[in-house]
mmCIF file of C-alpha atoms in Angstrom:
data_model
loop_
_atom_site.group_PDB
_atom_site.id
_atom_site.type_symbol
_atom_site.label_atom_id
_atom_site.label_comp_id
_atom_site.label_asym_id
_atom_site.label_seq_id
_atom_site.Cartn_x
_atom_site.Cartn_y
_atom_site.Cartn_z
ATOM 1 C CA UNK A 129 18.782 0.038 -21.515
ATOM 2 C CA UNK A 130 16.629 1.713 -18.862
ATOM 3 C CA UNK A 131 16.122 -0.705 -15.295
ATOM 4 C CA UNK A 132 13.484 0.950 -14.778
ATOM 5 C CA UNK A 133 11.810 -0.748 -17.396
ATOM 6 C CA UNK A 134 13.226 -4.275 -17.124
ATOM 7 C CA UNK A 135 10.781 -7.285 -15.564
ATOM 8 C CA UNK A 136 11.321 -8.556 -12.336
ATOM 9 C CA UNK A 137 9.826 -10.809 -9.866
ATOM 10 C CA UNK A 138 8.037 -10.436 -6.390
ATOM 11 C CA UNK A 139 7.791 -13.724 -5.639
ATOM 12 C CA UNK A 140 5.102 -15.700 -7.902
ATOM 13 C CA UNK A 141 4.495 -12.107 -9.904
ATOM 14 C CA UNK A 142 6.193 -11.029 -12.715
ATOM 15 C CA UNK A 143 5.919 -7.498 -13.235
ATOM 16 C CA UNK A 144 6.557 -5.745 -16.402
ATOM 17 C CA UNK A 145 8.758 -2.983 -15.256
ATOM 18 C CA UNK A 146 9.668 -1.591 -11.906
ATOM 19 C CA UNK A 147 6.467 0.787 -10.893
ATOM 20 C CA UNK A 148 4.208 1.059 -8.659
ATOM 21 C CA UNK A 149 1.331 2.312 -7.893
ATOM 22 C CA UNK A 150 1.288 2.617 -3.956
ATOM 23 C CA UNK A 151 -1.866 2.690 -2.266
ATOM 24 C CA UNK A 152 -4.138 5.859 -2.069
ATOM 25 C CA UNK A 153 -7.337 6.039 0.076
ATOM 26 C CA UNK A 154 -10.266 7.861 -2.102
ATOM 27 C CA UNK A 155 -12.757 8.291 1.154
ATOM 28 C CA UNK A 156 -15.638 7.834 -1.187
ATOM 29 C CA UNK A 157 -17.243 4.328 -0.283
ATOM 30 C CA UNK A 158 -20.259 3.996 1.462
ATOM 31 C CA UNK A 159 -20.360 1.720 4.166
ATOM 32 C CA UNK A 160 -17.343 0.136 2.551
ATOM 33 C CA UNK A 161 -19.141 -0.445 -0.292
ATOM 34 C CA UNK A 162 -17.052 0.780 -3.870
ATOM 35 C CA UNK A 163 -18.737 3.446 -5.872
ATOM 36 C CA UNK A 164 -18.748 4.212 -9.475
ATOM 37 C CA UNK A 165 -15.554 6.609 -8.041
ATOM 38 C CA UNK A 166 -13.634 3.520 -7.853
ATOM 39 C CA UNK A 167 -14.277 2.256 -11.730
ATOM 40 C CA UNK A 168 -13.339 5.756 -12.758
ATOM 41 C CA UNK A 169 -10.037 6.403 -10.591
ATOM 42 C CA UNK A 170 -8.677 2.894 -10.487
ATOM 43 C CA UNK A 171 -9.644 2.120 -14.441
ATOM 44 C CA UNK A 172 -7.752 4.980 -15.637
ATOM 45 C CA UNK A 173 -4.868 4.376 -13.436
ATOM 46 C CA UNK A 174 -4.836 0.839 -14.608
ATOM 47 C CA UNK A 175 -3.921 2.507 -18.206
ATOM 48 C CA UNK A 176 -0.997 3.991 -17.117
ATOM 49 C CA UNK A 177 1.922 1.499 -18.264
ATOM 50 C CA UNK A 178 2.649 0.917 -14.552
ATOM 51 C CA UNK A 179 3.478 -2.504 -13.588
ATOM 52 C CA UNK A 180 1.388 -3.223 -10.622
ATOM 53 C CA UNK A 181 -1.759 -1.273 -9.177
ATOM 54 C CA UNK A 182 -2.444 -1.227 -5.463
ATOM 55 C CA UNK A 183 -5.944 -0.898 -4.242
ATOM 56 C CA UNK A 184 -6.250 1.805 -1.356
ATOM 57 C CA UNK A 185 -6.215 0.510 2.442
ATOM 58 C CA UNK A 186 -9.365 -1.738 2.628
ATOM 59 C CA UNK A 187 -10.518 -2.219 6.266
ATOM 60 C CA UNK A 188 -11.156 -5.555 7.213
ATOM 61 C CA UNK A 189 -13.581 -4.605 10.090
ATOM 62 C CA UNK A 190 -16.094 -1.749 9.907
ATOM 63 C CA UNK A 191 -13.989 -0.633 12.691
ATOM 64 C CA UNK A 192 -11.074 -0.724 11.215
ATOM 65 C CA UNK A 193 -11.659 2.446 8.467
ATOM 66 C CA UNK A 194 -9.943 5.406 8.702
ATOM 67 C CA UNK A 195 -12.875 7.408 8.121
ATOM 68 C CA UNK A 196 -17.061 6.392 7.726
ATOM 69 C CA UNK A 197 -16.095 6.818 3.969
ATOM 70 C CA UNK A 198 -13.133 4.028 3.560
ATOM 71 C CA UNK A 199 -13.160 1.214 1.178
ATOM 72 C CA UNK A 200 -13.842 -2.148 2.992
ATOM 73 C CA UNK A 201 -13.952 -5.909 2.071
ATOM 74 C CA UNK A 202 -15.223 -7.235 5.622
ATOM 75 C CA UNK A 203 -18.153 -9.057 4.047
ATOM 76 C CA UNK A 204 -19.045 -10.727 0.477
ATOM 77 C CA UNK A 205 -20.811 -7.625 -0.601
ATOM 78 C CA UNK A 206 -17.704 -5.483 -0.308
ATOM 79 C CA UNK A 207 -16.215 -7.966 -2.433
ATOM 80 C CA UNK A 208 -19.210 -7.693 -4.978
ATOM 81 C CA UNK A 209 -18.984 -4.551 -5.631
ATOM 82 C CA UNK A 210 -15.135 -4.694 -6.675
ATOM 83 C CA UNK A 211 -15.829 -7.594 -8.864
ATOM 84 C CA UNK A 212 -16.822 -5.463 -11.824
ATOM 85 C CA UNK A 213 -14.227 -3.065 -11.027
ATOM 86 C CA UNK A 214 -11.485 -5.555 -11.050
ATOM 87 C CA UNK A 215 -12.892 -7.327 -14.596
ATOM 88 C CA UNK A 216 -13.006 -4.238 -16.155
ATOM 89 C CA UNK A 217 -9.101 -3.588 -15.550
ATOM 90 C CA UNK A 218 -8.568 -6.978 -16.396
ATOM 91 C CA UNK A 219 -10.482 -6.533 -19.505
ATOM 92 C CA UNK A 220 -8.265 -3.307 -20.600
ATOM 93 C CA UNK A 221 -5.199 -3.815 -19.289
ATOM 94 C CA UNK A 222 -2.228 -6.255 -18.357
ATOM 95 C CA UNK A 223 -1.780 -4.471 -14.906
ATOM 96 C CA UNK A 224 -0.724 -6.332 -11.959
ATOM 97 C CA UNK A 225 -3.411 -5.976 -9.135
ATOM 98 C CA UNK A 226 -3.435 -5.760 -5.714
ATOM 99 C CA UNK A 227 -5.171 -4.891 -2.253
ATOM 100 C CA UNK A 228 -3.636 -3.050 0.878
ATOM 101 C CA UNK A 229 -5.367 -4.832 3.930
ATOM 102 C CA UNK A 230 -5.967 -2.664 6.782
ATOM 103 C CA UNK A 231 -6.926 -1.809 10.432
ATOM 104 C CA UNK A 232 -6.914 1.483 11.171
ATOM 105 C CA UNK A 233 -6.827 0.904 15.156
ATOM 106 C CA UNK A 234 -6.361 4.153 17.428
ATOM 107 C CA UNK A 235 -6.717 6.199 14.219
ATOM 108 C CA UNK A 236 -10.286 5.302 13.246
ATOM 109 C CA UNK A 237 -13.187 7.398 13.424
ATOM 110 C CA UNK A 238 -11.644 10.054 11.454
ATOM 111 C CA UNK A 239 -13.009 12.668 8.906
ATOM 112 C CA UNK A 240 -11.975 12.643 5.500
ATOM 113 C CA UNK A 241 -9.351 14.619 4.669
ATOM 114 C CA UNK A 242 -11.723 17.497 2.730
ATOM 115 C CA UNK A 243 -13.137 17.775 6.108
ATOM 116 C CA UNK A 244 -10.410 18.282 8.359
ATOM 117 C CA UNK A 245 -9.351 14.610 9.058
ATOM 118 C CA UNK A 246 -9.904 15.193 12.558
ATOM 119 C CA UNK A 247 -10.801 12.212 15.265
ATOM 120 C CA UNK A 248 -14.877 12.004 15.587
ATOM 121 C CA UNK A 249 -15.837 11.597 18.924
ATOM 122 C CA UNK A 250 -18.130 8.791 19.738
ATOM 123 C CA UNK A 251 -20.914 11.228 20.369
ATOM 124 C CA UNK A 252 -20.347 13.182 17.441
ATOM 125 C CA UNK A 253 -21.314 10.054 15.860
ATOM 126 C CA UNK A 254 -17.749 8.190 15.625
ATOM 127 C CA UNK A 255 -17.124 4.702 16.870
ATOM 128 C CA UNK A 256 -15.133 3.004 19.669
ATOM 129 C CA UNK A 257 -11.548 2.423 18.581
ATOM 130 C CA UNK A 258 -9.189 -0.300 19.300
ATOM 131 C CA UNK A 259 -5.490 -0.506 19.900
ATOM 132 C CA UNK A 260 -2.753 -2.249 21.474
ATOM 133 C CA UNK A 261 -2.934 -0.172 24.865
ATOM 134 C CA UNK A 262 -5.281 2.499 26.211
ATOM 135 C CA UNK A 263 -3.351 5.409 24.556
ATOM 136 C CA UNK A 264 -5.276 7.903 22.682
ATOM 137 C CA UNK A 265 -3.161 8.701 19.246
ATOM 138 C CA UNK A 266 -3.538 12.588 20.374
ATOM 139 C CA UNK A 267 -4.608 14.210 23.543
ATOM 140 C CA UNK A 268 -8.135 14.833 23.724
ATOM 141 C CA UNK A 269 -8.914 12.189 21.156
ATOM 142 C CA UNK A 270 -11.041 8.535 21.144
ATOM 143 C CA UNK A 271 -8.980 6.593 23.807
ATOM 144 C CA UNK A 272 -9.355 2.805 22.331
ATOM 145 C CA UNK A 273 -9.639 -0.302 24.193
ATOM 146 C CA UNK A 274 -6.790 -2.288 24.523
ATOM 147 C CA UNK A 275 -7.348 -5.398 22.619
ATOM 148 C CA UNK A 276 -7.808 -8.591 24.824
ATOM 149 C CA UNK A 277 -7.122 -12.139 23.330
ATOM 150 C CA UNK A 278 -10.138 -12.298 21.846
ATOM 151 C CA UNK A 279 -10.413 -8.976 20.157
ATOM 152 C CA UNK A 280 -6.819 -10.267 18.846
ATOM 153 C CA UNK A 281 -8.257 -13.576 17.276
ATOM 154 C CA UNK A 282 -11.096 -11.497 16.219
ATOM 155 C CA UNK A 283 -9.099 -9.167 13.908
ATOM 156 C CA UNK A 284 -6.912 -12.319 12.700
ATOM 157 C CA UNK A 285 -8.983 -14.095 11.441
ATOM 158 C CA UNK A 286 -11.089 -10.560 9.521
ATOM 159 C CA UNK A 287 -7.749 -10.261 7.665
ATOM 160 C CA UNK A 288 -7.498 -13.894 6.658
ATOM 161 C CA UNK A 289 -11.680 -13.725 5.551
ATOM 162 C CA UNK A 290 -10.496 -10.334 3.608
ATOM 163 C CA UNK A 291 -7.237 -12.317 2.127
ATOM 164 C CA UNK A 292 -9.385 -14.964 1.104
ATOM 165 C CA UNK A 293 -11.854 -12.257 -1.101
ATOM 166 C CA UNK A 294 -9.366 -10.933 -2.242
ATOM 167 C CA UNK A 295 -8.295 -14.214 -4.179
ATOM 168 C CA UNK A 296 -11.601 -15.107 -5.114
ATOM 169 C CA UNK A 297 -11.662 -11.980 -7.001
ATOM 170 C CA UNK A 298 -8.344 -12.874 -8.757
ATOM 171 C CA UNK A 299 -6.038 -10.206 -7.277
ATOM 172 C CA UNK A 300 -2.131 -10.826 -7.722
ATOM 173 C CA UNK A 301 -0.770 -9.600 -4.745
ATOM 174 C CA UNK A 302 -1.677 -8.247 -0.901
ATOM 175 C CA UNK A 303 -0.333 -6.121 0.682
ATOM 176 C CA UNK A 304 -1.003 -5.474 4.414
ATOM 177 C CA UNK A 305 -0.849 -2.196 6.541
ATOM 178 C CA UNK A 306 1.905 -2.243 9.273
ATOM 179 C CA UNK A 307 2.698 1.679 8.257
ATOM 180 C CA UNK A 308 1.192 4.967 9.070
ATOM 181 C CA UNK A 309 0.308 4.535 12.432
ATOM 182 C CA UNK A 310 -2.596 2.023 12.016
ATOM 183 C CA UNK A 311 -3.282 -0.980 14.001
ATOM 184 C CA UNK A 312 -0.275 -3.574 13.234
ATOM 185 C CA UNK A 313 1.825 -0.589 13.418
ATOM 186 C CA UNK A 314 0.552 0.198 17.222
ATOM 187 C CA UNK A 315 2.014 -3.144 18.147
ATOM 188 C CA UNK A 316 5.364 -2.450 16.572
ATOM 189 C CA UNK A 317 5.746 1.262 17.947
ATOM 190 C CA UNK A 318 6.832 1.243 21.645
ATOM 191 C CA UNK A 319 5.123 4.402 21.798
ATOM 192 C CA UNK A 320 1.328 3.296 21.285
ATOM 193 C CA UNK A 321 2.375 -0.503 22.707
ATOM 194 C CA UNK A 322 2.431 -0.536 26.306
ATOM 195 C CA UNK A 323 0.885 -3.808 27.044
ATOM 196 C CA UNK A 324 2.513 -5.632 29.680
ATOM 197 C CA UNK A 325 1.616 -9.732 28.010
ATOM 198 C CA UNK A 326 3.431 -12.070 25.476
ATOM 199 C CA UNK A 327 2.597 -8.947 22.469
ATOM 200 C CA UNK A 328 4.457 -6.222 24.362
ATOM 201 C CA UNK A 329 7.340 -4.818 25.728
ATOM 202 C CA UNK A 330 10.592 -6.690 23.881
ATOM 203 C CA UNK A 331 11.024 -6.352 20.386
ATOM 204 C CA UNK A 332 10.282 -10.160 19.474
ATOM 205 C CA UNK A 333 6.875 -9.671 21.597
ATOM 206 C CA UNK A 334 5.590 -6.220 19.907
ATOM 207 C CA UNK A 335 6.473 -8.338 16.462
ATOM 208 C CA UNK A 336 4.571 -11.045 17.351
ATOM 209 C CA UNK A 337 1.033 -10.052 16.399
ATOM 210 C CA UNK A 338 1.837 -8.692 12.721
ATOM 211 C CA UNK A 339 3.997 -12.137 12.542
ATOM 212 C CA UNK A 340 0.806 -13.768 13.039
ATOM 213 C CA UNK A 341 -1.537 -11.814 10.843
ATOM 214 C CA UNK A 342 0.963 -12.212 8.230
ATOM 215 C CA UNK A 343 2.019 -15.769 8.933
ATOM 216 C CA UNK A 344 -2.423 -16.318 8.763
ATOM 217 C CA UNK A 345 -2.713 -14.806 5.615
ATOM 218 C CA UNK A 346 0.031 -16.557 4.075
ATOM 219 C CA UNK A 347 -1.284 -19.707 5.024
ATOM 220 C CA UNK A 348 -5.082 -18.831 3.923
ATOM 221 C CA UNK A 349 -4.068 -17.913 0.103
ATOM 222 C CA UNK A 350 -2.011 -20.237 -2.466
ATOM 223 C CA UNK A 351 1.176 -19.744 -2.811
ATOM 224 C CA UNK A 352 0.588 -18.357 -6.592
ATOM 225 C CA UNK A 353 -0.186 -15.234 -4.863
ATOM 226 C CA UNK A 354 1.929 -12.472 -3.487
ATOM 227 C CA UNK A 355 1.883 -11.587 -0.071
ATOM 228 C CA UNK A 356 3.978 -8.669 1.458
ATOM 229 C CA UNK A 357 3.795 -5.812 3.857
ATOM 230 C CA UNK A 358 4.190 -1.871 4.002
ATOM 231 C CA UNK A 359 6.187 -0.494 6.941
ATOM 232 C CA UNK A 360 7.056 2.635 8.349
ATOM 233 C CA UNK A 361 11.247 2.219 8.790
ATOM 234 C CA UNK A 362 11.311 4.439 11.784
ATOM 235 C CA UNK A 363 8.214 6.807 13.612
ATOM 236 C CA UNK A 364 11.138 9.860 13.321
ATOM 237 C CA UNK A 365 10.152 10.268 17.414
ATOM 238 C CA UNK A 366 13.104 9.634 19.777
ATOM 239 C CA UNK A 367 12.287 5.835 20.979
ATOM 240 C CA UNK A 368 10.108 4.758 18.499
ATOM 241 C CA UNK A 369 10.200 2.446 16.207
ATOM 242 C CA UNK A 370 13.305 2.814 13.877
ATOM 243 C CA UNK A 371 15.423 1.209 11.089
ATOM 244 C CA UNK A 372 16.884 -1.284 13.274
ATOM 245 C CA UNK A 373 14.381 -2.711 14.166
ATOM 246 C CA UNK A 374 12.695 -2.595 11.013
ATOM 247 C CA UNK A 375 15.352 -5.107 9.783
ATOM 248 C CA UNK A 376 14.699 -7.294 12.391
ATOM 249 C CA UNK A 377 10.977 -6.935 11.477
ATOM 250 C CA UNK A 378 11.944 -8.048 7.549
ATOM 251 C CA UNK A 379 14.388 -10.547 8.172
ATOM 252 C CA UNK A 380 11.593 -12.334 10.133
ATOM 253 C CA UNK A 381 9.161 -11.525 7.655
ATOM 254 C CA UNK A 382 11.005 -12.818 4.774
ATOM 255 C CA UNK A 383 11.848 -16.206 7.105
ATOM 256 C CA UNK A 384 8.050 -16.537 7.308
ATOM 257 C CA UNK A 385 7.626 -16.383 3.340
ATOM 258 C CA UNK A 386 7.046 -12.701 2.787
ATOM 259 C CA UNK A 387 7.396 -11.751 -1.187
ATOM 260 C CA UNK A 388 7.940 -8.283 -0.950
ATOM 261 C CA UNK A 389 8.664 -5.196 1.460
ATOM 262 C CA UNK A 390 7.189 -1.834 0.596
ATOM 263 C CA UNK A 391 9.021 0.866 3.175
ATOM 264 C CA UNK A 392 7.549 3.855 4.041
ATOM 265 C CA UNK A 393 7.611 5.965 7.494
ATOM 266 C CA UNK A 394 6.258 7.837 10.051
ATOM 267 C CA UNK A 395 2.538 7.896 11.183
ATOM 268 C CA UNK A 396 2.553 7.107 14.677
ATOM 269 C CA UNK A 397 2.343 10.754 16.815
ATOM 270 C CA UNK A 398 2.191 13.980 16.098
ATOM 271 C CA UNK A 399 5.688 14.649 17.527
ATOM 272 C CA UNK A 400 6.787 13.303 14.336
ATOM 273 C CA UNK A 401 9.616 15.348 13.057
ATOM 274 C CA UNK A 402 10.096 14.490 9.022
ATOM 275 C CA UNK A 403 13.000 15.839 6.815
ATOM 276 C CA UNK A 404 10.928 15.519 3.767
ATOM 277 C CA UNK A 405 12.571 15.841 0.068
ATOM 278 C CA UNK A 406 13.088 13.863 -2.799
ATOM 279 C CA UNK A 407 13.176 10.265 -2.210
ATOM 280 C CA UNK A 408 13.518 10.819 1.827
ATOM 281 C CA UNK A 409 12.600 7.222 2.681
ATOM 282 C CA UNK A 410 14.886 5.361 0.419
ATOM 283 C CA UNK A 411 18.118 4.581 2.419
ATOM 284 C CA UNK A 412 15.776 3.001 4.789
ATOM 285 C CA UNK A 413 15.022 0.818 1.381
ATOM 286 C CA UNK A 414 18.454 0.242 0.356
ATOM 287 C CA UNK A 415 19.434 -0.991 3.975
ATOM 288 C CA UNK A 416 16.620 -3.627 4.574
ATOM 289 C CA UNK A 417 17.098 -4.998 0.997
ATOM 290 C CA UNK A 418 21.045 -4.692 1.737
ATOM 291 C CA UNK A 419 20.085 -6.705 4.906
ATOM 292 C CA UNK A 420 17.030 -9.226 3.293
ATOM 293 C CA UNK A 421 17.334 -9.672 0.195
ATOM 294 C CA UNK A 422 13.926 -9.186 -0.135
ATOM 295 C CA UNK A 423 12.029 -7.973 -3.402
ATOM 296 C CA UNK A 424 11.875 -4.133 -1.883
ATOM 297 C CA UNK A 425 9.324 -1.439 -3.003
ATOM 298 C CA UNK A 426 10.619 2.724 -2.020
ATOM 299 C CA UNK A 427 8.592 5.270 -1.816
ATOM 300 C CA UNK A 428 8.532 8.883 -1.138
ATOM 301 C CA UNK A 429 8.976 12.049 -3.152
ATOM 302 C CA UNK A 430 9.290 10.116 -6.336
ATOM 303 C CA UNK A 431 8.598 12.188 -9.060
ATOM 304 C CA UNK A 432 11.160 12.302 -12.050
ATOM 305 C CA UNK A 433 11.855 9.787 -14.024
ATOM 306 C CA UNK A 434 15.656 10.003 -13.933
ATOM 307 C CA UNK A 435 15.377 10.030 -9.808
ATOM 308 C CA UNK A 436 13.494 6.570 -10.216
ATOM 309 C CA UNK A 437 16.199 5.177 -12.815
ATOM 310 C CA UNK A 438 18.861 6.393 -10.391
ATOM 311 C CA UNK A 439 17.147 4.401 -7.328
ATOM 312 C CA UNK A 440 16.343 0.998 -9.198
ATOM 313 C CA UNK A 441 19.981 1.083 -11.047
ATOM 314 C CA UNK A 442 21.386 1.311 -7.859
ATOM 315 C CA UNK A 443 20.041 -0.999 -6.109
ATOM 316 C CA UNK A 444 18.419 1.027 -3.471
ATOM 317 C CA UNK A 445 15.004 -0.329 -3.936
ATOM 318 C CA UNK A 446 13.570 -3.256 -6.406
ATOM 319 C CA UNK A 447 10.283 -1.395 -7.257
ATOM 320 C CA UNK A 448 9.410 2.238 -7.210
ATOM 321 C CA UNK A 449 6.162 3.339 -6.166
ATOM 322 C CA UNK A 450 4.594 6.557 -7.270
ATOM 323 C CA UNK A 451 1.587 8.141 -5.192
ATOM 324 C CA UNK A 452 0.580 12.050 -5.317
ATOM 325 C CA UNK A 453 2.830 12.658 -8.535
ATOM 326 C CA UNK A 454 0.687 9.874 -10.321
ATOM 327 C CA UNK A 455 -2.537 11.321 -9.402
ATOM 328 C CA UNK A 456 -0.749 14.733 -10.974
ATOM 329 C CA UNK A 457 -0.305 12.891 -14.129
ATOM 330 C CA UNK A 458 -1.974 9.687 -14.679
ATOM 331 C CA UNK A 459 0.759 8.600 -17.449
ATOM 332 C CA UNK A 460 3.798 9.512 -15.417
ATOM 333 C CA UNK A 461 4.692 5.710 -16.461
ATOM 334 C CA UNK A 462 4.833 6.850 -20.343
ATOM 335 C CA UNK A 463 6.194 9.863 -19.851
ATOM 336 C CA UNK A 464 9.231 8.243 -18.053
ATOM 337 C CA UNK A 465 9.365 5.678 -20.567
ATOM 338 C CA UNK A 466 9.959 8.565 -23.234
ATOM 339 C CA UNK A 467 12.534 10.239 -21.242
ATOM 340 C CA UNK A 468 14.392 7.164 -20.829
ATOM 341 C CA UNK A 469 14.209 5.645 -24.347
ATOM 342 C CA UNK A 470 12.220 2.793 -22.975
ATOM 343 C CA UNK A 471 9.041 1.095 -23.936
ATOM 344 C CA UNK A 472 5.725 1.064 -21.853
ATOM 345 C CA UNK A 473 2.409 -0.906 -22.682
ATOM 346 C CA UNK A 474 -0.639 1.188 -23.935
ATOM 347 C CA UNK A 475 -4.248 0.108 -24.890
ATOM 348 C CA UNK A 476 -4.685 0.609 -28.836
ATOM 349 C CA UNK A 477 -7.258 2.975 -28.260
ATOM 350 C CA UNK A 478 -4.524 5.236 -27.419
ATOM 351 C CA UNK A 479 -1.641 4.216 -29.887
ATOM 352 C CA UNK A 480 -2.373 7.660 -32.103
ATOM 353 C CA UNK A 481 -1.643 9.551 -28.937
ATOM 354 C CA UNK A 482 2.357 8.276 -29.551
ATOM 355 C CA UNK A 483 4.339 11.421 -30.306
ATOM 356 C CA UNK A 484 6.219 11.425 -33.421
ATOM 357 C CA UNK A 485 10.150 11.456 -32.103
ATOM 358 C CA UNK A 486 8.564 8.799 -30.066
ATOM 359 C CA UNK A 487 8.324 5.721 -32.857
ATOM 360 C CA UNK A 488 8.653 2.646 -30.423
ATOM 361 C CA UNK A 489 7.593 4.275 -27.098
ATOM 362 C CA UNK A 490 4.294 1.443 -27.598
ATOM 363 C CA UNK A 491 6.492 -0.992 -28.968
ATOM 364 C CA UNK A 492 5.200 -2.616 -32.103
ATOM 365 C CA UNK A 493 2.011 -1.324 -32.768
ATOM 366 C CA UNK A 494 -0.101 -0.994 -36.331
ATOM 367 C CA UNK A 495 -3.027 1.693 -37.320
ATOM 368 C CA UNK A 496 -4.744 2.262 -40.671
ATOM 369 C CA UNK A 497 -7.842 4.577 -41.216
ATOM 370 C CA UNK A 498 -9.944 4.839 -44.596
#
């Protein structure tokens, strides 16, 4: 019996098995606005037997993108142009959804990757950034402005208007940004928060504004809905943000009513120094869900199907999630499922596709042709 392909729960959503597919930014919105990209890329991924889809980082301020070509859901019209995006999945597939909230902070006004990914100045026509403190996330880049009160309540309350489209479209889960270096993460990191108030400095002050974005969001959805957050367990810089204090981080968020942790790292300065290789970021896993008990997502370097197995029968993470080597192949989930002797959903217009050593990989299924 493979775990991998057992249920389990992340709070109010059952998933079929134990995959995921983590967030990946497409850069191919306009204005925030979803294209026909998005029907295309997330619709086939929704076929893919995983358990749960993640939307890419959706900004909740114009702002708050990554780049001029990042998803967005700041407004109802954002939100209208995922609707038919999000029916068709539902229409085709039993997939869990969800959205990755985001602020992009210090790191916005960016180029998409194709192009570089390098900061846009504002007179190269960028935009003004924002951050916790006056730091620049690279020399010679944007320097933001340090957020005052206002700005604070300002981005609050554009995650809670996001969380709440997010349920009108009938989304399962959300999932919001503290990883990567973006904007809840620059209040974490004591190496892009310098402020000197009540949201800086000691660990239980740098916490405090991600508390409260999360503790809003919670509060603006019904509880039939998922809420989490993606971290980054340590910034691999000497004084950064590390595991430690990433525990501290979950234990309060799972005291405040979090579902689910999805643990990632790094993000925060280029003086990162990352041992990348297979599955690089899961002991940071294991040891927050050792220390939470909180439904954990790993990710990183995931790509065999005996490597995920290995992590979910152990108990290292709860959830795998699968990135890069699902883009590779878009049915990494049935693939797995074969190796393992294990049985994934398909969509009947693919049952033929089931290989013939493979007689139950679709479970049940039935076909006759004249």
């Amino acid at each position: 019996m493979s775990t991998l392909f057992t249920p389990f729960s992340m709070g109010p959503v059952t998933l079929a098995n134990r995959i995921a597919i983590a967030p990946m930014c497409q850069y191919s919105a306009d204005e925030g606005i979803a294209s026909d990209w998005h029907m295309i890329h997330l619709g086939h991924l929704a076929l893919s037997g995983a358990a749960i889809l993640f939307l890419e980082a959706s900004a909740v301020s114009p702002e708050g993108r990554i780049s001029p070509k990042d998803l967005g859901i700041w407004s109802d019209d954002h939100a209208a142009a995922l609707a038919p995006i999000v029916a068709a999945m539902r229409r085709h597939a039993p997939i869990r959804l969800a959205i990755q909230l985001a602020h992009a902070g210090r790191k916005a006004s960016s180029q998409v990757p194709w192009e570089g990914g390098a900061n846009i100045a504002i007179d190269d026509g960028g935009w003004q950034t924002v951050a916790p403190s006056a730091l620049p996330h690279a020399d010679g880049e944007t320097v933001p402005l340090a957020l005052d009160d206002e700005g604070l309540a300002r981005i609050r309350d554009a995650f809670v208007a996001a969380a709440q489209r997010s349920h009108a479209l009938g989304l399962d889960a959300i999932e919001l940004h503290a990883a990567h270096g973006y904007l809840l993460h620059q209040f974490l990191s004591p190496l892009s928060n310098q402020r000197s108030d009540q949201y800086g400095g000691a660990l239980e002050n740098r916490m405090r504004f991600p508390l409260d974005v999360f503790a809003a969001v919670r509060a603006a959805v019904p509880a039939t809905m998922a809420v989490g957050m993606r971290i980054s367990a340590t910034d691999w810089v000497d004084g950064g943000w590390d595991i430690e204090q990433s525990v501290r981080l979950s234990q309060e968020l799972s005291a405040a009513g979090a579902d689910f942790i999805h643990v990632s790292s790094g993000g925060i300065s280029p003086a990162q120094k990352i041992p990348v290789g297979p599955s690089y970021q899961i002991g940071f896993a294991a040891r927050i869900r050792a220390e939470t008990g909180m439904p954990t997502i790993g990710v990183g370097l995931i790509t065999d199907a005996r490597q995920a197995e290995e992590i979910v029968a152990r108990g290292d993470a709860d959830v795998v999630a699968l990135a890069r080597a699902m883009l590779f192949d878009p049915r990494w989930p049935w693939h797995a499922a074969a190796q393992l002797g294990a049985q994934v959903d398909a969509p009947p217009q693919y049952w033929r596709s089931q290989p013939r050593e493979y007689k139950d990989l679709f479970g049940p299924t039935t076909l006759g042709q004249r």
